[in-house]
Amino acid sequence: MEPILKVENLTKRYAKRNSARTPQEFLALDSVSFAVSAGATLAIVGESGSGKSTLASCIACLEPPTAGNFWFEGRNLAQSAESELRKIRPQIQLIFPDSASALSPRWSILDIAVEPLVLQGKLGRKERNARTFFLLERVGLAADMAERPAAELSGGQRQRLAIARALTLDPKILILDEALSALDCSVQAQIANVLLELQASRGMTFLFITHDLTMAAHLADEIAVMSRGRIVEQGPSTKIVRNPDHDATRQLLAAVPRLPRSPWPAAQP
Amino acid sequence: MTRRRKIVFWLFVLGGLHGIVLCAGFFAPYDPVEQDRINPYLPPMHLHIVDAEKHLHLRPFVYASRLRPGTFDQYVEDIRQTRPLKFFVAGAPYRLFGFLPARLHLFGDGKERIYLLGTDAFGRDQLSRLLFGGQISLFSGLLGAGFTLSIGWCIGAAAGYYGGWRDDMLMRLVELFLALPWLYLLFAVRAFLPLTVNPLKAFFLIIAVIAAVGWARPARLVRGIVLSAKERDFVRAARGFGASSFYILRRHILPETSSVLLTQAAILIPQYVLAEMTLSFLGLGVPEPVPSWGNLLSNLQQYSVLVSYWWMYLPALVMAPFFLGYLGLASALQESSDAYKIEKRSLGSLA
Ligand SMILES: Nc1ncnc2c1ncn2[C@@H]1O[C@H](COP(=O)(O)OP(=O)(O)OP(=O)(O)O)[C@@H](O)[C@H]1O
Ligand SMILES: [Mg+2]
């Protein structure tokens, strides 16, 4: 199948600010290449600081890459102008790892959840609210909480709100950066079900970022393992988990506590 | 007192003080430019309720003043002539809030004049001049702070949000303006204008000068906040929904800076009132006969006034409660700001 997202030699350097006299650069992404076909799920795993969030920001067009190209539906976004990116961004949604800072604390839950649709400006007020309430309910947030400020929500509720908010835009690619890590198992399963349903009905593509290899294996068809800004190993989930090639992968596998029974829905064949 | 209560308290105090000045026409018994040449430098008249014959009066009254025999600038109370205060009387016409024509005054006494705070060299009522002068001084402080903060916000937000060379350029400009000797700059600006400018022009000149030199400091503060706010995830998320820079600045970044803007306003307004007073004191501000606190005080430049007529100092004294109000509000607002919380927490961890 034609890949919806193709990444080639994506590189991101950050200027290190610690020593003023010898300006050093830090290579957060080092020639990353991969491709995802529409409707698939790619998990990106790696230890802390391996560049997963940086990769997510670049693909969501929130951070310009230093070098390399990536194509979304055949369009090279690394070379696109800001005015074009503004139109593309709603189709590639990113869920941030820290839900507390991803929601403006002073806004009400409804205001936060409808913000993307208000910005789109396509729907009328009634349709906007209807769609938003529908999605809030899907992720398990009761409609009667809508007027409360986001600061009153629990961590898990906040993360569900962030996911519902991104889903109102019906994005083609949804990037979940450690988005389920803070949730308890039953909520994780509930959200995962919602996401898998959406994938089945709308052909949504997921980039699933985590440091938990077993969870990645359950949710994704394919896994890319990152270490120090590079993709060191990539392949079908079962292969990566059963038969890892790279030390970084083995370390990640060793770090995962084994659960007797999996709470997540089984991966699709 | 909780923080919220403190803020409400100070707002109440300031509201009352400004209300009095705003309704100067009502509280002032006379027209501030009306002269009474036979009564120059008349000292404040005292309010009495018991007269010389120990009779109690229900209505407060003052005694007329007359020259002490043999002198020509010393007055004594003339106990044969009482002037009772009449409340809510019609008097000199004025415009309430600058546009509503009215004649009603809080007190007065038809023909005979009552000078509760004395008169100046031309026999003008000091109380009336003080109240009307407050309108000019406070309004220039408020307007000056408004302009300063608007300019400062726009420049600071642009520098912080767009970053890169724009940031570098704007911050160098800020440093340049912080280094300017603004008083002498003002002299230079003033030198370009004709000798006599009309009061309105002079008023806007003061505000323009205040705003032109004052924007740099708030701009720097705002820039710092914007710099950290634009990296917050909810701002990045909004960008991800296709938001424009303008939308993000207005909906997400402006609210983040609002507490700093409010605190700055409470600090800057009294500073700018003082700036107006300094300029008018030096004769660079609103010209006579229009009163302002600064040009009322400029009478003190004459040594004879300085040593003889204490009531000419009153504008400086009247300013104090306003300043106290603004400083109280500023510290109540500051208590709520994050910087203060962090400071408190770090102090707590040291203890
Ligand atoms: N804005 C930035 N400026 C400088 N360095 C950065 C910046 N953002 C990230 N880095 C560096 O890039 C590296 C990769 O960071 P990144 O956040 O992508 O890691 P990660 O894989 O998401 O880690 P984690 O699992 O802990 O979230 C880190 O070493 C980090 O210090
Ligand atoms: Mg991360």
XYZ file of C-alpha atoms and ligand atoms in Angstrom:
652
model
C 0.000 0.000 0.000
C 1.121 3.560 -0.662
C 2.545 4.916 2.623
C 0.593 7.812 4.129
C 3.769 8.957 5.853
C 7.275 8.483 4.542
C 10.263 9.778 6.486
C 13.735 9.976 4.991
C 16.948 10.888 6.799
C 15.137 13.177 9.177
C 17.701 14.990 11.333
C 17.206 17.457 14.157
C 19.980 19.336 15.904
C 19.495 21.440 18.994
C 21.950 24.153 19.976
C 23.295 23.327 23.396
C 23.210 26.358 25.603
C 25.355 25.167 28.489
C 28.751 26.403 27.298
C 28.720 29.856 25.765
C 32.293 29.790 24.495
C 32.159 26.544 22.556
C 28.721 26.366 20.998
C 27.956 22.679 20.696
C 25.124 21.040 18.881
C 23.133 18.131 20.124
C 21.900 15.577 17.630
C 18.401 14.689 18.820
C 17.430 12.927 15.567
C 20.066 11.310 13.391
C 18.932 10.341 9.869
C 15.674 8.703 10.837
C 13.849 6.902 8.023
C 10.654 4.858 8.027
C 7.301 4.609 6.340
C 3.772 3.915 7.578
C 0.901 2.865 5.384
C -2.560 4.269 5.881
C -4.604 2.562 8.546
C -1.598 0.901 10.184
C -0.118 1.369 13.630
C 3.581 1.942 14.096
C 4.983 1.871 17.594
C 8.115 3.846 18.325
C 9.881 2.662 21.428
C 13.127 3.758 22.990
C 14.737 4.685 26.242
C 14.293 8.130 27.777
C 16.033 10.832 25.763
C 16.270 8.740 22.609
C 14.470 11.399 20.552
C 10.935 10.010 20.383
C 9.209 13.249 21.349
C 11.449 15.209 19.022
C 10.433 12.930 16.167
C 6.774 13.398 17.089
C 7.103 17.207 17.095
C 8.775 17.168 13.688
C 6.132 14.940 12.111
C 3.335 17.041 13.632
C 4.985 20.081 11.968
C 5.482 21.799 15.298
C 9.254 21.813 14.946
C 11.154 22.248 11.683
C 13.676 19.460 11.021
C 17.294 20.486 10.504
C 17.718 18.165 7.528
C 15.904 15.381 5.725
C 12.453 15.144 4.247
C 9.114 13.630 5.100
C 6.069 13.172 2.960
C 2.485 13.154 4.116
C 0.130 11.868 1.412
C 2.864 12.513 -1.106
C 3.483 16.111 -0.029
C 6.927 17.006 1.296
C 6.227 18.813 4.553
C 9.884 19.441 5.371
C 9.979 21.867 2.437
C 6.507 23.371 2.842
C 5.826 26.971 3.716
C 4.251 27.914 7.042
C 0.972 28.925 5.373
C 0.699 25.430 3.895
C 1.677 23.730 7.136
C -1.146 25.532 8.916
C -3.617 23.718 6.709
C -1.883 20.351 7.115
C -1.399 20.389 10.901
C -5.019 19.539 11.828
C -4.654 16.265 9.911
C -1.657 15.136 11.978
C -2.590 15.363 15.640
C -0.182 14.927 18.514
C -1.186 13.934 22.043
C 1.351 15.334 24.496
C 2.832 13.244 27.312
C 2.081 15.804 30.024
C -1.668 16.296 29.963
C -1.530 19.002 32.645
C 0.399 21.401 30.437
C -1.424 20.416 27.247
C -4.696 21.973 28.454
C -5.065 25.615 29.410
C -5.857 25.341 33.123
C -8.250 28.303 33.213
C -10.503 27.121 30.413
C -13.579 24.974 30.895
C -13.595 21.418 29.631
C -16.016 22.245 26.836
C -14.004 25.291 25.728
C -10.896 23.154 25.530
C -12.572 20.342 23.664
C -14.248 22.544 21.025
C -11.204 24.748 20.409
C -10.031 22.788 17.333
C -13.488 22.917 15.761
C -13.842 26.617 16.533
C -10.521 27.176 14.803
C -11.650 25.165 11.787
C -14.703 27.394 11.581
C -16.573 24.921 9.364
C -19.290 23.768 11.735
C -21.986 25.806 13.426
C -22.175 26.040 17.181
C -24.743 23.265 17.602
C -22.963 20.768 15.398
C -19.646 21.601 17.078
C -20.992 20.942 20.526
C -22.805 17.796 19.448
C -19.659 16.335 17.934
C -17.593 17.322 20.976
C -20.023 15.828 23.483
C -20.173 12.639 21.445
C -16.402 12.239 21.582
C -16.154 13.222 25.247
C -18.622 10.471 26.009
C -16.730 7.989 23.866
C -13.603 8.462 25.987
C -15.657 8.239 29.177
C -16.017 11.874 30.225
C -19.543 12.715 31.393
C -21.247 15.622 29.629
C -22.240 17.226 32.930
C -18.578 18.022 33.670
C -18.334 20.208 30.580
C -18.519 23.533 32.392
C -15.867 22.734 34.981
C -12.320 24.091 34.660
C -9.734 21.644 33.348
C -7.629 22.143 36.466
C -10.208 20.139 38.420
C -9.727 16.980 36.364
C -7.595 14.041 37.408
C -4.534 13.147 35.358
C -6.323 10.337 33.573
C -9.382 12.454 32.847
C -7.159 15.189 31.440
C -5.435 12.777 29.097
C -8.801 11.490 27.884
C -9.905 15.071 27.285
C -6.771 15.709 25.238
C -7.461 12.604 23.142
C -11.119 13.528 22.596
C -10.044 17.032 21.596
C -7.648 15.729 18.960
C -10.272 13.295 17.655
C -12.803 16.077 17.011
C -10.628 17.030 14.030
C -10.844 13.492 12.608
C -7.089 13.485 11.876
C -5.505 11.131 9.337
C -2.545 10.476 11.631
C -2.728 10.432 15.409
C 0.549 10.498 17.308
C 0.242 9.347 20.903
C 3.347 10.343 22.841
C 3.251 8.309 26.049
C -0.431 9.176 26.008
C -1.685 6.027 27.724
C 1.193 5.573 30.152
C -0.405 7.591 32.944
C -3.768 5.832 32.760
C -4.819 2.836 34.776
C -5.307 -0.477 33.000
C -9.083 -0.420 32.586
C -9.037 3.108 31.194
C -6.134 2.195 28.942
C -8.203 -0.657 27.571
C -11.236 1.585 27.085
C -9.229 4.222 25.194
C -7.427 1.587 23.161
C -10.821 0.172 22.147
C -12.055 3.578 21.032
C -8.903 4.086 19.015
C -9.050 0.661 17.379
C -12.693 1.229 16.461
C -11.779 4.513 14.845
C -8.989 2.821 12.992
C -11.335 0.191 11.667
C -14.073 2.653 10.665
C -12.057 5.621 9.415
C -8.711 4.110 8.501
C -6.851 6.319 10.940
C -3.091 5.836 11.192
C -1.429 5.697 14.591
C 2.091 6.474 15.681
C 2.280 5.020 19.119
C 5.192 6.297 21.189
C 6.100 4.483 24.372
C 8.959 2.951 26.278
C 6.869 -0.112 27.106
C 7.648 -2.799 24.518
C 4.894 -5.240 25.478
C 2.235 -2.558 25.202
C 3.697 -1.564 21.848
C 3.562 -5.178 20.707
C -0.103 -5.428 21.683
C -1.215 -2.309 19.892
C 1.055 -2.070 16.873
C 1.667 -4.065 13.740
C 5.189 -2.833 13.494
C 7.752 -1.512 15.955
C 10.669 0.868 15.434
C 13.227 0.934 18.233
C 15.070 4.197 18.796
C 18.287 4.789 20.628
C 20.293 7.994 20.769
C 18.411 9.670 17.953
C 18.583 6.733 15.550
C 16.234 3.945 14.591
C 18.321 0.909 15.456
C 15.822 -1.803 14.674
C 12.511 -1.993 12.869
C 10.186 -4.851 12.027
C 6.940 -6.703 12.784
C 5.995 -6.586 16.462
C 6.224 -10.318 17.085
C 9.671 -10.489 15.561
C 11.001 -7.571 17.615
C 9.659 -8.944 20.874
C 10.555 -12.601 20.290
C 13.795 -12.191 18.476
C 15.465 -8.825 19.129
C 18.637 -7.992 17.209
C 19.859 -4.904 18.973
C 21.101 -4.417 22.531
C 18.826 -1.399 23.026
C 15.794 -3.569 22.263
C 16.940 -6.282 24.673
C 17.393 -3.721 27.405
C 13.891 -2.394 26.844
C 12.502 -5.936 26.942
C 14.317 -6.655 30.163
C 12.883 -3.527 31.748
C 9.262 -4.536 31.149
C 7.558 -6.236 34.070
C 5.704 -9.304 32.853
C 1.988 -9.305 33.412
C 0.146 -12.580 33.819
C -2.753 -11.487 31.608
C -2.806 -8.658 29.172
C -5.371 -5.903 29.785
C -5.108 -4.609 26.220
C -7.143 -5.807 23.296
C -5.237 -8.236 21.147
C -3.293 -6.827 18.245
C -4.815 -7.237 14.852
C -3.359 -9.995 12.751
C -7.164 38.867 54.727
C -7.210 36.578 51.754
C -5.551 37.743 48.579
C -8.828 38.287 46.806
C -10.184 40.395 49.661
C -7.051 42.537 49.662
C -7.397 43.223 45.967
C -11.085 44.091 46.357
C -10.284 46.324 49.326
C -7.672 48.329 47.468
C -9.831 48.557 44.368
C -12.582 49.947 46.561
C -10.260 52.531 48.105
C -8.929 53.578 44.705
C -12.425 53.627 43.234
C -13.560 56.030 45.947
C -10.577 58.342 45.545
C -10.857 58.438 41.782
C -14.608 58.891 42.031
C -14.105 62.093 43.995
C -11.655 63.439 41.437
C -13.821 62.322 38.550
C -16.749 64.278 40.001
C -14.506 67.265 40.773
C -17.134 69.662 39.491
C -19.590 68.482 42.130
C -17.204 68.339 45.078
C -15.439 71.586 44.177
C -17.407 74.663 45.233
C -16.052 76.962 42.495
C -14.694 77.168 39.021
C -10.948 76.408 39.322
C -9.889 79.361 37.149
C -12.208 81.950 38.689
C -10.159 84.685 40.354
C -10.892 86.681 43.508
C -8.119 89.230 43.328
C -8.863 90.957 46.614
C -8.173 87.718 48.509
C -4.723 86.463 47.487
C -3.076 83.753 49.592
C -6.032 83.565 51.957
C -5.336 80.824 54.523
C -7.795 77.906 54.845
C -10.960 78.891 56.713
C -11.804 76.759 59.706
C -15.120 75.030 60.040
C -16.995 75.848 63.248
C -20.163 74.653 64.896
C -19.846 76.770 68.072
C -19.710 80.533 67.596
C -17.989 83.224 69.683
C -20.981 83.509 71.995
C -20.894 79.766 72.672
C -24.042 79.130 70.668
C -24.215 75.757 69.014
C -25.076 75.845 65.304
C -26.547 72.831 63.549
C -25.107 73.979 60.266
C -21.309 74.232 60.115
C -20.075 77.709 59.279
C -16.873 79.652 58.677
C -15.925 83.179 59.642
C -15.070 85.645 56.952
C -11.402 86.666 56.833
C -10.107 90.191 57.085
C -6.650 91.667 56.950
C -4.951 92.122 60.287
C -4.659 95.896 60.743
C -1.252 97.213 59.773
C -0.344 94.203 57.541
C -1.237 93.381 54.005
C -0.766 89.638 53.837
C -1.957 88.383 57.203
C -5.551 87.469 57.751
C -7.619 86.985 60.885
C -11.106 85.580 61.346
C -13.789 88.229 61.404
C -16.115 86.886 64.098
C -18.873 89.308 63.246
C -19.407 87.704 59.866
C -20.439 84.056 59.750
C -20.843 82.199 56.482
C -22.907 79.044 56.940
C -22.231 76.142 54.562
C -25.199 75.324 52.393
C -25.262 71.848 50.905
C -26.357 70.836 47.424
C -26.538 74.360 46.092
C -26.518 75.600 42.527
C -23.312 77.427 41.658
C -20.778 77.848 38.905
C -21.680 75.765 35.834
C -19.429 72.807 34.969
C -19.527 69.654 32.922
C -19.792 66.426 34.884
C -17.421 63.741 33.491
C -16.436 66.364 30.940
C -19.708 66.395 29.032
C -22.837 66.566 31.234
C -23.700 70.218 31.890
C -24.494 70.728 35.587
C -24.612 73.395 38.291
C -25.062 71.363 41.442
C -22.271 71.587 44.038
C -21.830 69.664 47.265
C -21.606 72.892 49.239
C -21.243 76.593 48.760
C -22.767 79.861 49.809
C -24.363 81.962 47.135
C -22.420 85.232 47.144
C -19.928 85.067 49.995
C -17.087 82.687 49.214
C -15.834 79.900 51.428
C -12.199 78.818 51.044
C -11.732 75.615 53.002
C -8.199 75.114 51.674
C -7.276 78.747 51.131
C -6.497 80.569 47.900
C -3.508 81.123 45.638
C -1.866 84.306 44.377
C -4.916 85.182 42.256
C -7.436 84.340 44.947
C -8.445 81.116 43.212
C -9.974 78.449 45.435
C -7.268 75.909 46.261
C -9.787 73.106 46.961
C -11.365 73.476 43.534
C -7.998 73.662 41.822
C -6.811 70.609 43.722
C -9.789 68.524 42.630
C -9.710 69.639 38.996
C -5.918 69.390 38.948
C -6.275 65.764 40.010
C -8.252 65.077 36.855
C -5.338 66.140 34.675
C -2.656 64.449 36.766
C -4.439 61.144 37.313
C -5.751 60.975 33.774
C -2.296 61.502 32.351
C -1.017 58.743 34.671
C -3.750 56.339 33.574
C -3.476 57.172 29.896
C 0.327 57.113 30.027
C 0.302 53.678 31.673
C -2.277 52.469 29.160
C -0.172 53.535 26.195
C 3.076 52.329 27.739
C 1.693 48.883 28.469
C 0.055 48.543 25.053
C 3.241 49.452 23.233
C 5.339 47.393 25.637
C 3.049 44.390 25.250
C 3.052 44.485 21.459
C 6.819 44.836 21.205
C 7.576 42.338 23.976
C 5.129 39.785 22.610
C 6.451 40.156 19.067
C 10.057 39.758 20.245
C 9.277 36.733 22.395
C 6.923 35.034 19.978
C 8.775 35.440 16.705
C 12.255 35.208 18.208
C 15.387 35.122 16.047
C 16.690 38.352 14.541
C 13.477 40.222 15.347
C 13.996 39.426 19.013
C 17.635 40.554 18.907
C 16.738 43.787 17.149
C 13.860 44.674 19.464
C 15.837 43.882 22.598
C 18.695 46.133 21.503
C 16.077 48.846 21.000
C 14.788 48.202 24.524
C 18.277 48.630 25.932
C 18.717 51.841 23.996
C 15.496 53.261 25.426
C 16.349 52.162 28.948
C 19.593 54.103 28.660
C 17.991 57.342 27.397
C 18.123 60.370 29.706
C 14.411 60.987 29.220
C 14.109 64.285 31.091
C 16.643 65.967 28.823
C 15.094 64.294 25.826
C 11.859 65.941 26.846
C 13.568 69.334 27.016
C 14.739 68.777 23.463
C 11.250 67.775 22.284
C 9.798 70.779 24.066
C 12.316 73.054 22.397
C 10.835 72.168 19.011
C 7.402 73.415 20.017
C 6.348 77.066 20.143
C 6.659 78.922 23.435
C 2.975 78.653 24.295
C 1.182 75.449 23.454
C -2.471 74.906 24.206
C -3.278 72.771 27.270
C -4.604 69.826 25.266
C -1.459 69.646 23.145
C 0.713 69.912 26.245
C -1.290 67.125 27.880
C -0.793 64.775 24.945
C 2.851 65.760 24.686
C 3.380 64.601 28.268
C 1.618 61.305 27.624
C 3.512 60.749 24.398
C 6.832 61.344 26.124
C 5.922 59.089 29.043
C 4.848 56.270 26.724
C 7.818 56.708 24.418
C 10.339 56.201 27.192
C 8.320 53.874 29.413
C 7.509 50.963 27.094
C 10.931 49.333 27.305
C 10.664 47.824 30.787
C 7.232 46.199 30.366
C 8.311 45.004 26.927
C 11.164 43.097 28.517
C 8.910 41.561 31.153
C 6.308 40.510 28.600
C 8.960 39.033 26.331
C 10.185 36.767 29.113
C 6.695 35.452 29.792
C 5.872 34.958 26.125
C 9.149 33.144 25.612
C 8.202 30.518 28.180
C 4.478 30.517 27.339
C 4.955 29.739 23.665
C 6.711 26.478 24.572
C 3.829 25.379 26.788
C 2.096 22.347 25.357
C -1.326 23.942 25.156
C 0.087 26.673 22.952
C 1.797 24.084 20.755
C -1.428 22.086 20.703
C -3.355 25.130 19.471
C -0.783 25.522 16.720
C -1.436 21.903 15.884
C -5.129 22.683 15.382
C -4.127 25.158 12.673
C -4.258 28.306 14.805
C -2.692 31.497 13.458
C -0.055 33.442 15.378
C -2.572 36.190 15.994
C -5.069 33.768 17.519
C -2.410 32.244 19.771
C -1.160 35.621 20.957
C -4.680 36.802 21.694
C -6.282 33.707 23.189
C -3.390 31.938 24.907
C -0.490 34.310 25.463
C -2.284 37.530 26.413
C -4.038 35.831 29.394
C -0.673 34.484 30.559
C 0.711 38.011 30.684
C -2.375 39.594 32.241
C -1.257 39.337 35.862
C 2.067 40.982 35.048
C 0.296 43.681 33.062
C -2.040 44.440 35.958
C 0.786 44.573 38.476
C 2.803 46.782 36.154
C -0.175 49.081 35.708
C -0.541 49.474 39.474
C 3.164 50.325 39.724
C 3.335 52.569 36.673
C 0.252 54.742 37.174
C 1.549 56.494 40.336
C 5.003 56.755 38.755
C 3.499 58.504 35.760
C 1.377 60.793 37.897
C 4.637 61.766 39.534
C 6.228 62.236 36.108
C 3.412 64.579 35.102
C 3.909 66.495 38.334
C 7.632 66.809 37.724
C 7.141 68.047 34.173
C 4.426 70.522 35.093
C 6.460 71.669 38.071
C 9.222 72.543 35.645
C 6.736 74.393 33.459
C 6.868 71.782 30.687
C 3.441 70.387 31.293
C -0.095 71.672 31.156
C 0.109 75.484 31.247
C -1.731 77.930 33.508
C -4.534 78.657 34.160
C -5.570 74.993 33.784
C -4.713 73.344 37.094
C -2.726 70.143 37.532
C -1.015 68.906 40.668
C 2.353 69.638 39.116
C 1.693 73.240 38.154
C -0.080 73.901 41.468
C 3.147 72.883 43.166
C 5.186 75.059 40.840
C 4.109 78.034 42.976
C 6.607 76.667 45.473
C 9.426 77.728 43.193
C 9.034 81.193 44.733
C 10.851 81.371 48.027
C 8.235 83.633 49.618
C 5.506 81.073 48.876
C 7.669 78.236 50.075
C 8.098 79.731 53.538
C 4.820 81.573 54.068
C 1.869 79.659 52.668
C 1.799 76.066 53.837
C -1.461 75.275 52.044
C 0.363 75.521 48.739
C 1.999 72.183 49.615
C -1.366 70.418 49.713
C -1.214 68.882 46.205
C 1.841 66.912 47.289
C -0.009 65.693 50.362
C -3.186 64.792 48.483
C -1.187 62.529 46.218
C -0.184 60.311 49.124
C -3.446 58.348 49.574
C -3.573 57.683 45.832
C -0.035 56.351 45.879
C -0.745 54.272 48.927
C -3.776 52.810 47.172
C -1.835 51.892 44.046
C 1.094 50.431 45.951
C -1.281 48.384 48.114
C -3.012 47.091 44.999
C 0.316 46.291 43.362
C 1.522 44.219 46.279
C -1.838 42.432 46.577
C -1.651 41.584 42.878
C 1.957 40.512 43.112
C 1.117 38.057 45.842
C -0.898 36.094 43.328
C 1.732 36.002 40.642
C 3.711 32.843 40.078
C 7.026 34.541 40.699
C 5.952 35.293 44.219
C 4.782 31.741 44.817
C 8.066 30.327 43.606
C 9.971 32.782 45.758
C 7.908 31.800 48.758
C 8.386 28.101 48.095
C 12.140 28.394 47.716
C 12.334 30.469 50.872
C 10.253 27.844 52.606
C 12.604 25.071 51.539
C 15.553 27.007 52.898
C 13.917 27.451 56.265
N 14.202 22.155 22.800
C 15.292 21.418 23.022
N 16.500 22.003 23.110
C 17.610 21.283 23.320
N 17.632 19.951 23.459
C 16.468 19.284 23.377
C 15.241 19.979 23.164
N 14.237 19.058 23.132
C 14.829 17.864 23.335
N 16.164 17.979 23.477
C 17.115 16.906 23.685
O 16.890 15.936 22.702
C 16.980 14.633 23.269
C 15.759 13.856 22.911
O 14.653 14.384 23.605
P 13.205 13.767 23.482
O 12.294 14.598 24.287
O 12.867 13.617 22.044
O 13.384 12.326 24.158
P 12.305 11.206 24.403
O 12.717 10.027 23.647
O 10.952 11.725 24.139
O 12.465 10.912 25.951
P 11.347 10.554 27.026
O 11.027 9.124 26.872
O 12.023 10.828 28.333
O 10.194 11.468 26.767
C 17.168 14.796 24.754
O 18.521 14.496 25.080
C 16.885 16.242 25.022
O 17.776 16.738 25.979
Mg 9.280 12.220 25.287
